[in-house]
Amino acid sequence: MCVLGATGMVGQIYLQMLADHPWFEVSAVTGNTTVGKKLIEAYAGKGDLPRKFWELEVLPSDPSKIDADLVFSCLPTKAARELEHKFAEAGFPVVSDASANRYQEDVPLIVPEINPEHLDAIDVQRKRRGWEGFVVTTPNCTTTAFVLPLKPLLDEFGLRYVNVVTMQAVSGAGYNGVPSMAIMGNIIPYIQGEEEKVEQEPRKILGTYRDGAFRPAEVTIDATCTRVPTLVGHLAAVTATLSREASVEEVAEALEGFRGLPQQLELPTAPPRPVVVREEVDRPQPRLDAGSNDRSGMVVHVGRLRKGSLERTVKFVSLTNNLVRGAAGIAILTAELLKATGRLG
Amino acid sequence: MCVLGATGMVGQIYLQMLADHPWFEVSAVTGNTTVGKKLIEAYAGKGDLPRKFWELEVLPSDPSKIDADLVFSCLPTKAARELEHKFAEAGFPVVSDASANRYQEDVPLIVPEINPEHLDAIDVQRKRRGWEGFVVTTPNCTTTAFVLPLKPLLDEFGLRYVNVVTMQAVSGAGYNGVPSMAIMGNIIPYIQGEEEKVEQEPRKILGTYRDGAFRPAEVTIDATCTRVPTLVGHLAAVTATLSREASVEEVAEALEGFRGLPQQLELPTAPPRPVVVREEVDRPQPRLDAGSNDRSGMVVHVGRLRKGSLERTVKFVSLTNNLVRGAAGIAILTAELLKATGRLG
Amino acid sequence: MCVLGATGMVGQIYLQMLADHPWFEVSAVTGNTTVGKKLIEAYAGKGDLPRKFWELEVLPSDPSKIDADLVFSCLPTKAARELEHKFAEAGFPVVSDASANRYQEDVPLIVPEINPEHLDAIDVQRKRRGWEGFVVTTPNCTTTAFVLPLKPLLDEFGLRYVNVVTMQAVSGAGYNGVPSMAIMGNIIPYIQGEEEKVEQEPRKILGTYRDGAFRPAEVTIDATCTRVPTLVGHLAAVTATLSREASVEEVAEALEGFRGLPQQLELPTAPPRPVVVREEVDRPQPRLDAGSNDRSGMVVHVGRLRKGSLERTVKFVSLTNNLVRGAAGIAILTAELLKATGRLG
Amino acid sequence: MCVLGATGMVGQIYLQMLADHPWFEVSAVTGNTTVGKKLIEAYAGKGDLPRKFWELEVLPSDPSKIDADLVFSCLPTKAARELEHKFAEAGFPVVSDASANRYQEDVPLIVPEINPEHLDAIDVQRKRRGWEGFVVTTPNCTTTAFVLPLKPLLDEFGLRYVNVVTMQAVSGAGYNGVPSMAIMGNIIPYIQGEEEKVEQEPRKILGTYRDGAFRPAEVTIDATCTRVPTLVGHLAAVTATLSREASVEEVAEALEGFRGLPQQLELPTAPPRPVVVREEVDRPQPRLDAGSNDRSGMVVHVGRLRKGSLERTVKFVSLTNNLVRGAAGIAILTAELLKATGRLG
């Protein structure tokens, strides 16, 4: 198994999560400016690389140089656009958390608990493109902060409209993404390209796949995305308009009771409950509740659940670990789902 | 002129803003645990007290001990509840930024640019209560972050509904209000009592005063208030539903063109334009745009103005200096308005 | 076993470290303003209390109300001064990280790896005071940041003089100790009473206990203590003058090779190596290297080891987890040492 | 007058300080990747550029393209090494805060209050190199944090040895220099190349220039340089060994009484007192005392003055505004000194 772009911020989380994975073994890693170096040298000063990967050689992101039965991609957008198709064409199953291919009409955009049936699009994709491999994508890290709780709301009460304001951690922009001069003691009320993704992706994820086509869910989303001085954990303040009136208790029950196929299949990286409702008045908080680089980081914490001022609305805040549930972890869970449903080799 | 509660965080801003005020002279300051000390001793280590006030003696908040023709109150809520009425009864005009009396049916809640006519309630208040003095209040600091831009929207397009998510600076809770252990690298998605104020106050402020009674504006507000690790400047992400469709250009023009009575009267603390629309994609930012402890801190900066996804909606972020426009400055501007309209002595 | 002052910042670390301790079982906890409440209520919003302690009732710090064979004290200084003697008199062995009794002539001040033989003073203490129990103390959290590496330097090269400048985390002052308004984006170059402790304690710890008396080590210490905006981990920049010339390699070897009685006895909380020398040019860093609330937090990390400009001097930085090695962990390790050497019941 | 490298962090401070300068007029600015753009575009999002400079065209750093009677250089080291000589050769007086030429045997390294007589080296420099122009340098920003107070100590008591530990703000590394992921809630105990500069530069600055040669002061310096999460203001904790015993009062008097040639000449950017001794126990603090982008930022604040534990030693902390006294301001003051002493045109 190979991680493309393993030397970055998210690559590091992949490697921590995969170090003791029961199903997947890291056999290759790729980089860009550090090709030829040992992985530990490419990481200098930036984090904690599990000892077992220190000696791995950083390879170029070239399908002909890689021997692997599965490829994770956390490449930057532009590189992902160029390379992921090549890997698929060369026969590799590619699970990507890059945005490059998310919106293509034959590429599934997967949150394993929400839309595992979208994986059926893989067959169409392969046929249409003549590939032996395939590409499956996972959403923007911020989307994962609120799309999981939307699923049970949609299923149980109907969902019309979502207003979401996000407060995103600096790690979401990569290790060098946000200069300290820009963000310390400050808020930047804009993240390039983010609101478009956040307003669009949930519609595909919550939609259906039938007769070879994705049909987006009929929900309208308004997003304002901001960067705040936190390290890990994207917080979203959500106001949702349902199709019918629902009490706070009903909504809490729907959220707490929500389980998906990964929970049924007891996939290794699946948290027992994907959504946890916090009853403390002041939780979730990013520094306390974002979880670690393991299953604990896969839980979306929902708090401050209450009725809105308008009819049929509820308000809550939700928190995602942008590096785990929002990136490496969701890709690994998606790969587990692929394997458990017989789509890997 | 006297500042009640002058030894706190906001008291300090009052004194900086009043040090060279053309109309008002600070003749007395009151405190609680530091009564009898020199003001400079009561301030140790917490900020910059103008030299001319160093030797002022801290007096008790007792009307019989104070000689002043005007009283500013930045007392804590409980003390304000006990003391502000006493001062009014004893003949003092009281301008208060405490929440204690804001919601009483004969007490004006003033944003000078929005509802100067509400000051007419003073006559009724005095008559009804048999006071020689009176109490006038100013809103919660967070309310000021978004109520100013709402006024021109209401006047020009009609206003139905506002969804606001705030990211509030630690100074909003007073010098000792937020422990560093609680907020560094973190977000606290709850501020006790704040959302109620933020949902209620704009209705009174934007409403009318006629025939001796306040009538609230018919606008519904949904608020989520959070604390973030910034020092000064409350940022609000706003989605507003208007009564009719309006283009971004029309809205920008309405906001930029907005002027109130303080601007007409050229009051000393009135900024030339109360609302400034920022065109940069990533402004306003608290650390860069909150302004200083003078007229620059009285400007509300609006940015990221854009249409919402639903009909007749607009979205924007707005920033207030919570200590100046949100507290000391708005009270001083209100006092200037009282004086300019002949209501002080 | 009982924790006095269990509801504070450090109390919380004790409970996390003791939750699965192989030797000690928490049977009672005490508090002050929260007496009578369940422990989970006394903790609201401040951290992670292990589930098994949620229902414990908070007792008053009164020996007659406590049933325990060992007492840990993390009481505030003043309470410690009043209460620790009472507990010792009532027959309890008291291990305290409070400063109240550290400097008394018959009270051991213990760093288990450095001066376990100082525990012999317990007998004298009991006899002189007529106590059934006793009091043993551990040092100020900042002292632990650099006294451990000093021990092998003293033993192998002799030690004359130490210049230490500390950069201390906000947790060192307790949960409410440092307001965010004071420290965010700032440094406070003064901590009340800290430099005196830091200059005095190592002399007692590194000294000898013979013939019923402590004799301080003949080393002179200059300290400057500052507060910086970090959460956990006190960093110390040290320049040490040795009695003889030593190469960086010799010093590194002495530090790395250092082991104490806790390592020999394989005490549960003893880290395999108490001092770890980091070779990366830019480590240790508080956020990356302070370790967790377990044995990993007991390691003192030394980095940037190099020769000084004057003869016989070496320079380094060292990092301690102020809550673990600097407070709860060192007290627990001391208790383990007491037990292993037959001094507990 | 021209600023080379005007589009960076420090370039911005130059322009703010020069906007209303009584002697110097900015006629040209140069950049690298933004050549041809208007200056305001090159600045997007990073700070406050005075309106009068918005329309300036960014020129290449090429002497043949520049028309100016004085050149300030805040180029990056490598560019400075290539370009400053070319400008001097082409006849420009160059005042540089880059490190490239500081240590050359005929280039003065100036702190205007300390060593104005070093400017005599300009004549030798010109003759030896056959230049019409010349290069004068100013020290590393961290050196300025403690070298100014050393001068009166040297003059009045003699100075043997200095131990300095610095806590440096992120702005010292340039706008993009320190990623937020690296420094938020953290300390990095290493800054590449910094300690060498800090140990070497004061010797040249405090030394003499006689008979065409610089003779370094005979003082030994030990430095440990760290990066901390502050925005502006480098703090230094200093222990100094004098040649004779001096009381705290004597030292305070020497520091407070210190004046240099810029004060005598009343140069526009010279602060009335270059060193201010703070008596509050907990000052100076970077966020409160670093001053603004004007003469207030030229003051070095010294606090916590006290005797050391060894004979003839004193301890203090001192604070410099690294962007003003440490970079743009000291260069401007040096240029004022050049002009006032007849060395400019």
XYZ file of C-alpha atoms in Angstrom, chain B:
345
model
C -18.258 63.886 35.482
C -17.840 60.491 37.155
C -17.031 56.953 36.001
C -18.623 54.251 38.189
C -16.511 51.086 38.167
C -13.532 52.882 36.694
C -10.938 50.351 37.805
C -12.024 47.548 35.456
C -11.166 46.764 31.873
C -13.814 49.020 30.343
C -13.285 51.748 32.922
C -9.774 52.022 31.607
C -11.032 52.606 28.073
C -13.376 55.346 29.335
C -10.466 57.133 30.952
C -8.289 56.889 27.853
C -11.125 58.235 25.693
C -12.033 60.990 28.148
C -8.473 62.169 28.834
C -8.683 64.865 26.175
C -12.418 65.092 25.654
C -13.530 68.574 24.569
C -16.782 68.537 26.594
C -16.395 66.214 29.559
C -13.949 66.388 32.442
C -13.423 63.382 34.730
C -13.846 64.659 38.275
C -14.472 61.420 40.141
C -13.999 57.672 39.770
C -15.425 54.848 41.850
C -14.344 51.311 42.573
C -15.082 48.500 44.927
C -12.205 46.627 46.545
C -9.776 49.489 45.897
C -11.710 52.353 47.508
C -9.348 54.871 49.068
C -6.392 54.010 46.848
C -5.002 56.207 44.144
C -6.305 55.165 40.758
C -2.820 54.241 39.500
C -2.483 51.716 42.316
C -5.829 50.164 41.518
C -4.614 49.639 37.942
C -1.282 47.992 38.647
C -0.069 45.953 35.746
C -3.211 46.003 33.684
C -2.952 48.830 31.212
C -2.149 52.363 30.412
C -3.796 54.958 32.583
C -3.385 58.534 31.342
C -1.002 60.373 33.646
C -3.557 63.054 34.579
C -5.732 60.461 36.350
C -2.993 58.726 38.365
C -3.670 60.658 41.528
C -7.472 60.449 41.486
C -8.783 58.794 44.627
C -10.998 55.770 44.119
C -14.340 56.615 45.763
C -17.144 54.274 46.780
C -20.092 54.048 44.350
C -22.292 56.102 46.634
C -24.287 59.058 45.250
C -23.766 61.075 48.416
C -19.993 60.920 47.960
C -19.950 62.002 44.325
C -19.993 65.483 42.850
C -20.680 65.305 39.123
C -23.103 66.516 36.452
C -22.959 63.235 34.550
C -22.284 59.642 35.501
C -20.984 56.835 33.311
C -21.596 53.355 34.656
C -19.527 50.351 33.693
C -20.423 48.519 36.881
C -20.813 44.735 36.940
C -24.440 43.675 36.377
C -25.343 43.104 39.989
C -23.861 46.348 41.246
C -25.470 48.205 38.349
C -28.863 46.814 39.313
C -28.449 48.127 42.849
C -26.769 51.420 42.194
C -27.834 52.996 38.920
C -31.372 53.717 40.154
C -29.949 55.290 43.291
C -27.827 57.646 41.258
C -30.761 58.600 39.022
C -32.933 59.141 42.059
C -30.244 61.388 43.529
C -30.436 63.544 40.436
C -27.603 62.221 38.254
C -27.958 61.587 34.549
C -26.624 58.030 34.211
C -25.327 56.560 30.955
C -24.736 52.861 31.453
C -23.289 50.069 29.369
C -24.353 47.499 31.965
C -27.163 45.115 31.091
C -29.098 45.648 34.317
C -31.642 48.200 33.107
C -31.623 47.736 29.338
C -34.941 45.959 29.072
C -37.078 48.135 31.316
C -40.074 49.640 29.614
C -39.130 53.245 30.289
C -35.353 52.995 29.817
C -33.936 53.841 26.395
C -31.434 51.411 24.886
C -29.449 53.664 22.610
C -27.240 53.332 19.573
C -26.874 57.029 18.788
C -26.865 56.586 15.014
C -29.986 54.388 15.090
C -32.543 55.507 17.621
C -31.809 58.966 19.097
C -35.578 59.553 19.328
C -35.785 56.884 22.022
C -34.242 59.441 24.353
C -37.704 60.978 24.569
C -38.508 58.176 27.002
C -36.412 59.986 29.579
C -39.281 62.366 30.377
C -41.685 59.513 30.980
C -39.083 57.683 33.041
C -38.528 60.680 35.309
C -42.195 61.380 35.749
C -43.166 57.781 36.419
C -40.355 57.235 38.907
C -40.206 60.694 40.394
C -36.516 61.026 39.601
C -34.543 64.180 39.036
C -31.908 62.253 37.153
C -32.399 59.416 34.680
C -30.877 56.234 33.280
C -29.996 55.690 29.644
C -28.406 52.424 28.510
C -26.282 51.193 25.634
C -26.344 47.666 24.237
C -24.271 44.555 24.816
C -20.923 44.796 23.066
C -21.807 41.957 20.722
C -25.066 43.557 19.652
C -23.071 46.517 18.383
C -21.145 44.200 16.080
C -24.099 43.804 13.749
C -26.999 46.095 14.709
C -25.494 49.160 13.037
C -25.422 47.610 9.551
C -28.947 46.291 10.122
C -30.387 49.797 10.401
C -29.833 50.863 6.761
C -30.942 47.393 5.630
C -34.183 47.784 7.585
C -34.788 51.287 6.277
C -34.061 50.603 2.646
C -35.032 46.998 2.027
C -37.013 45.854 5.036
C -35.592 43.212 7.374
C -37.241 39.920 8.339
C -34.658 37.587 9.814
C -31.044 37.595 10.925
C -28.790 34.616 11.585
C -25.653 35.666 13.394
C -22.665 33.657 14.618
C -20.187 35.604 16.699
C -16.499 35.084 17.444
C -15.798 37.184 20.484
C -12.549 38.455 21.934
C -11.498 37.645 25.476
C -11.590 41.303 26.529
C -15.373 41.093 26.259
C -15.392 39.137 29.512
C -13.263 41.589 31.479
C -9.600 41.413 32.383
C -9.906 38.277 34.510
C -12.882 36.844 32.643
C -11.282 34.153 30.524
C -8.395 32.060 31.915
C -5.618 31.423 29.422
C -5.922 27.687 30.180
C -9.483 27.845 28.842
C -8.976 29.675 25.569
C -5.414 29.434 24.215
C -5.602 27.474 20.955
C -9.273 26.814 21.629
C -12.849 27.948 21.002
C -15.570 27.981 23.661
C -18.879 27.754 21.802
C -20.951 29.257 24.594
C -21.120 32.533 26.511
C -23.577 32.612 29.364
C -26.599 34.836 28.749
C -25.112 36.308 25.576
C -27.352 34.841 22.909
C -30.499 35.994 24.696
C -29.191 39.563 24.720
C -28.085 39.420 21.124
C -31.452 38.077 19.965
C -33.482 40.569 21.976
C -31.654 43.916 22.008
C -31.699 44.698 18.283
C -35.501 44.415 18.310
C -35.776 47.204 20.877
C -33.051 49.325 19.265
C -34.462 49.029 15.746
C -38.026 49.517 17.024
C -39.989 52.705 17.547
C -40.814 54.902 20.498
C -44.254 56.438 20.216
C -46.936 57.518 22.642
C -44.773 56.720 25.624
C -43.991 53.141 24.616
C -41.296 51.154 22.850
C -42.495 48.902 20.064
C -39.913 46.291 18.984
C -39.005 45.865 15.342
C -40.563 42.788 13.761
C -37.342 41.009 13.025
C -36.409 37.534 14.200
C -32.847 36.810 15.236
C -30.934 33.562 15.706
C -27.612 33.857 17.486
C -24.718 31.530 18.301
C -22.056 33.204 20.406
C -18.545 31.816 20.766
C -15.342 32.883 22.483
C -12.133 32.730 20.462
C -8.489 33.552 21.265
C -8.448 37.171 20.102
C -7.804 40.156 22.352
C -10.061 42.907 21.060
C -12.793 42.924 18.395
C -15.976 40.879 18.123
C -16.513 39.408 14.671
C -20.019 38.472 13.511
C -20.943 36.311 10.522
C -24.382 37.485 9.447
C -27.018 36.156 7.071
C -29.941 38.580 6.716
C -33.294 38.029 5.043
C -34.654 41.268 3.581
C -38.225 42.112 2.634
C -37.323 42.572 -0.985
C -34.561 41.485 -3.334
C -31.492 43.757 -3.314
C -28.237 43.537 -5.206
C -24.866 43.519 -3.503
C -24.213 46.973 -4.951
C -27.441 48.368 -3.536
C -26.685 46.926 -0.125
C -23.101 48.210 -0.161
C -24.364 51.640 -1.087
C -26.933 51.614 1.693
C -24.285 50.620 4.253
C -21.662 53.083 3.067
C -24.175 55.900 2.799
C -25.581 55.411 6.273
C -25.274 58.441 8.557
C -27.046 59.229 11.807
C -27.745 62.215 13.995
C -24.242 62.040 15.601
C -22.719 62.546 12.155
C -25.088 65.429 11.395
C -24.296 67.063 14.711
C -20.590 66.291 14.276
C -20.343 64.961 17.806
C -16.732 64.653 19.003
C -16.720 60.857 19.216
C -18.834 60.241 16.100
C -16.873 58.620 13.282
C -17.459 60.301 9.917
C -18.931 57.043 8.630
C -20.332 54.641 11.227
C -20.199 51.671 8.830
C -17.293 51.089 6.457
C -17.543 48.440 3.747
C -14.263 46.641 3.083
C -13.595 45.422 -0.425
C -10.580 43.230 0.304
C -11.641 39.580 0.198
C -10.284 38.772 3.632
C -11.193 41.735 5.819
C -12.193 42.867 8.397
C -9.808 41.091 10.768
C -9.896 41.804 14.508
C -6.184 42.414 15.017
C -5.869 44.685 11.997
C -9.190 46.500 11.867
C -10.645 46.930 15.344
C -9.242 50.449 15.607
C -7.903 52.236 18.655
C -9.356 53.769 21.779
C -10.651 56.786 19.877
C -13.021 57.520 16.982
C -11.292 54.862 14.899
C -12.658 52.269 17.314
C -16.212 53.543 16.728
C -16.345 52.315 13.129
C -18.082 49.021 12.384
C -16.260 47.309 9.524
C -18.338 45.187 7.161
C -16.713 42.825 4.700
C -17.355 39.847 2.472
C -20.704 41.279 1.390
C -22.391 38.790 -0.939
C -25.765 37.296 -1.814
C -27.068 34.353 0.156
C -28.310 31.117 -1.397
C -31.941 31.793 -0.542
C -34.032 34.561 -2.065
C -33.772 38.060 -0.626
C -30.802 37.180 1.566
C -27.405 38.823 1.931
C -24.373 37.620 3.827
C -21.542 39.569 5.385
C -19.153 39.632 8.308
C -18.906 42.644 10.559
C -16.444 43.667 13.239
C -16.844 45.901 16.253
C -14.303 47.111 18.760
C -16.053 45.632 21.780
C -14.365 47.997 24.226
C -14.974 51.214 22.257
C -18.031 50.967 19.964
C -19.227 48.137 22.189
C -18.806 49.833 25.575
C -16.988 53.034 26.543
C -17.188 54.799 23.193
C -20.876 54.220 22.615
C -21.684 55.491 26.091
C -19.591 58.612 25.559
C -21.245 59.187 22.190
C -24.640 58.799 23.859
C -23.675 61.373 26.465
C -22.565 63.729 23.715
C -25.952 63.252 22.092
C -27.685 63.995 25.393
C -25.698 67.181 25.749
C -26.149 68.284 22.143
C -29.904 67.782 22.422
C -30.123 69.774 25.625
C -30.801 66.891 27.951
C -27.828 67.477 30.249
C -28.343 70.295 32.716
